[in-house]
Amino acid sequence: MTENIGLEPKEKNPQSAGLRERLALQMRKNGPMSFRQFMAEVLYSPDGGYYASLSAGENAGIWLPWVSLGGIYTSFSAGEDDYITSPRVHPAFGAMLARLFARIFPYLSPGPGQIVEFGSGRGLLADQFLAELKQASPDLYTRTTYFASDVGDSTTGIEGVHSLPPWGPSLELFPVKGLIFGNEFLDALPVHRVLFRGGRLREIFVNWSEAGFVEIEEDPTTPELEHHFSRLGLRPPPGQVVEVNLEALVWLRAVASALQQGLILVIDYGESAETLFSELYPSGTLRAFSKHTVQSDPYAALGQQDLTSDVEFTSLVRIGEELGLKATGPVTQASLLLSLGVTSLFRNLLCPEKPSLSDLKNNLALSNLLHPQSFGGYQALMLSKGIPEKALEILVR
């Protein structure tokens, strides 16, 4: 039995209209698709998907030009984008992750190290990371190889960065000794949207009608969804829609298998399962971003807006521990950056004279990385293998 629970308006943008028509044709031919499949199409399809458009340069990013570490950043791309991430706020973000790598490296077995970044975008974070490593730890820099994975070849041409194919369950990873991480990566993976009705688990599908896209409820596409709630021992209130990111758990299992020794780091916005499945989020956390504005309609501007949902960290911790990893955190991004010494980059805070405009902008950007209502409130989870607990305990103080 299906239930009609939403209609959406027509598209005006030509590219969005083309993607909309292709999906509508597919639904008319094959029937409804799960929301997870719909989200994968509008984000990652090479034929009009959002991230495919980004990699083709249709939405060039804004790099905030008012900050510099040692004069490293002197030129910036212009244009519009739909959101800002921590590396664009201040290059200290990538520099602090390089410090984290330098901190754990002495505890690894002898030999070269590897960095693997997922969701690397145009390579800004990689550039910051390697610049800090080269300046502060030149010997470690020469013994480290940086790999970046994302849609397209956005990092091609960045010194010291080796491109990997985008993440997918079929991606074959090599043994890694070092750091595997993603900054705002897991939140963009396609999610299942589900709810419990009459004691039964139902999944939201998307179908096409003359009025547009319509959401319907069907039986779950995979028994893993039911198993997910059984493992957690939690259920949302009846009728409440929640997101389940099974692909994040597939990713974690894959990178945990590749990690020989070192650290997996996830930085993202999210909460515990208990919080996300509570009445605080009666409609879930799915939302769209377009031109720095949060949108509530995932069916508008197909391929022209980002879709995202909060990361559920409880399952990441539990699966990580089942795989033999040691969980540290999650802690806030602010706590992680503070423990790595980010305050040393504030300028002239106690200067009796009027601070320069450059210092003010630098300090404002750093504060944005730390503010609990901004990037500082993001969560950072570290899952380690073969690293003494004492090497990481300072990061959670």
XYZ file of N, CA and C in Angstrom, residues 36-37 40 167-170 185-193 224-225 228 243-255 311-312 315-316:
108
model
N 16.624 7.318 -1.598
C 18.073 7.177 -1.656
C 18.568 7.170 -3.097
N 17.885 6.439 -3.974
C 18.269 6.406 -5.382
C 18.053 7.763 -6.030
N 20.848 10.040 -4.997
C 22.079 9.692 -5.705
C 22.062 10.251 -7.123
N 34.445 8.166 -4.265
C 34.041 7.046 -3.425
C 32.877 6.276 -4.049
N 32.932 4.984 -3.891
C 31.855 4.067 -4.251
C 32.200 2.720 -3.664
N 31.208 1.871 -3.405
C 31.484 0.563 -2.801
C 32.477 -0.278 -3.591
N 32.612 0.006 -4.903
C 33.540 -0.770 -5.728
C 34.953 -0.190 -5.743
N 32.000 15.178 4.382
C 31.886 14.187 3.312
C 30.675 13.279 3.507
N 30.528 12.724 4.695
C 29.458 11.751 4.921
C 28.070 12.371 4.817
N 27.948 13.657 5.145
C 26.621 14.286 5.103
C 26.054 14.362 3.693
N 26.912 14.229 2.679
C 26.465 14.339 1.290
C 26.212 12.985 0.634
N 26.396 11.890 1.364
C 26.105 10.577 0.798
C 24.592 10.357 0.750
N 24.100 9.649 -0.249
C 22.651 9.411 -0.362
C 22.111 8.638 0.837
N 20.956 9.046 1.317
C 20.374 8.437 2.516
C 19.007 7.833 2.212
N 18.668 6.806 2.972
C 17.309 6.287 2.993
C 16.489 7.158 3.944
N 15.237 7.434 3.582
C 14.319 8.137 4.476
C 13.233 7.146 4.871
N 18.636 -4.391 5.719
C 19.632 -3.678 6.521
C 19.017 -2.500 7.266
N 17.951 -1.942 6.735
C 17.307 -0.821 7.418
C 16.691 -1.268 8.737
N 19.411 -2.014 11.146
C 20.045 -0.794 11.650
C 19.409 -0.360 12.968
N 16.503 9.917 8.599
C 17.428 9.481 7.561
C 18.320 8.362 8.096
N 18.595 7.386 7.248
C 19.531 6.311 7.584
C 20.602 6.284 6.500
N 21.835 6.539 6.904
C 22.951 6.626 5.961
C 23.728 5.312 5.978
N 23.184 4.306 5.301
C 23.865 3.011 5.247
C 25.188 3.107 4.504
N 25.271 4.024 3.528
C 26.499 4.122 2.748
C 27.661 4.634 3.590
N 27.365 5.448 4.599
C 28.430 5.897 5.498
C 29.057 4.716 6.221
N 28.244 3.724 6.566
C 28.752 2.543 7.261
C 29.528 1.644 6.304
N 29.091 1.576 5.041
C 29.857 0.840 4.025
C 31.222 1.493 3.843
N 31.228 2.833 3.780
C 32.496 3.567 3.659
C 33.405 3.277 4.844
N 32.849 3.318 6.049
C 33.668 3.096 7.236
C 34.281 1.703 7.219
N 33.507 0.708 6.845
C 34.051 -0.652 6.792
C 35.175 -0.743 5.761
N 35.015 -0.056 4.644
C 36.030 -0.101 3.594
C 37.328 0.562 4.038
N 37.226 1.751 4.632
C 38.453 2.451 5.021
C 39.092 1.795 6.239
N 24.882 13.781 10.122
C 25.544 12.491 10.311
C 25.160 11.921 11.674
N 24.811 10.660 11.696
C 24.469 9.960 12.941
C 25.736 9.263 13.448
N 26.233 5.175 15.316
C 26.520 3.983 14.514
C 27.973 3.953 14.065
N 28.548 5.111 13.756
C 29.953 5.145 13.354
C 30.846 4.649 14.485
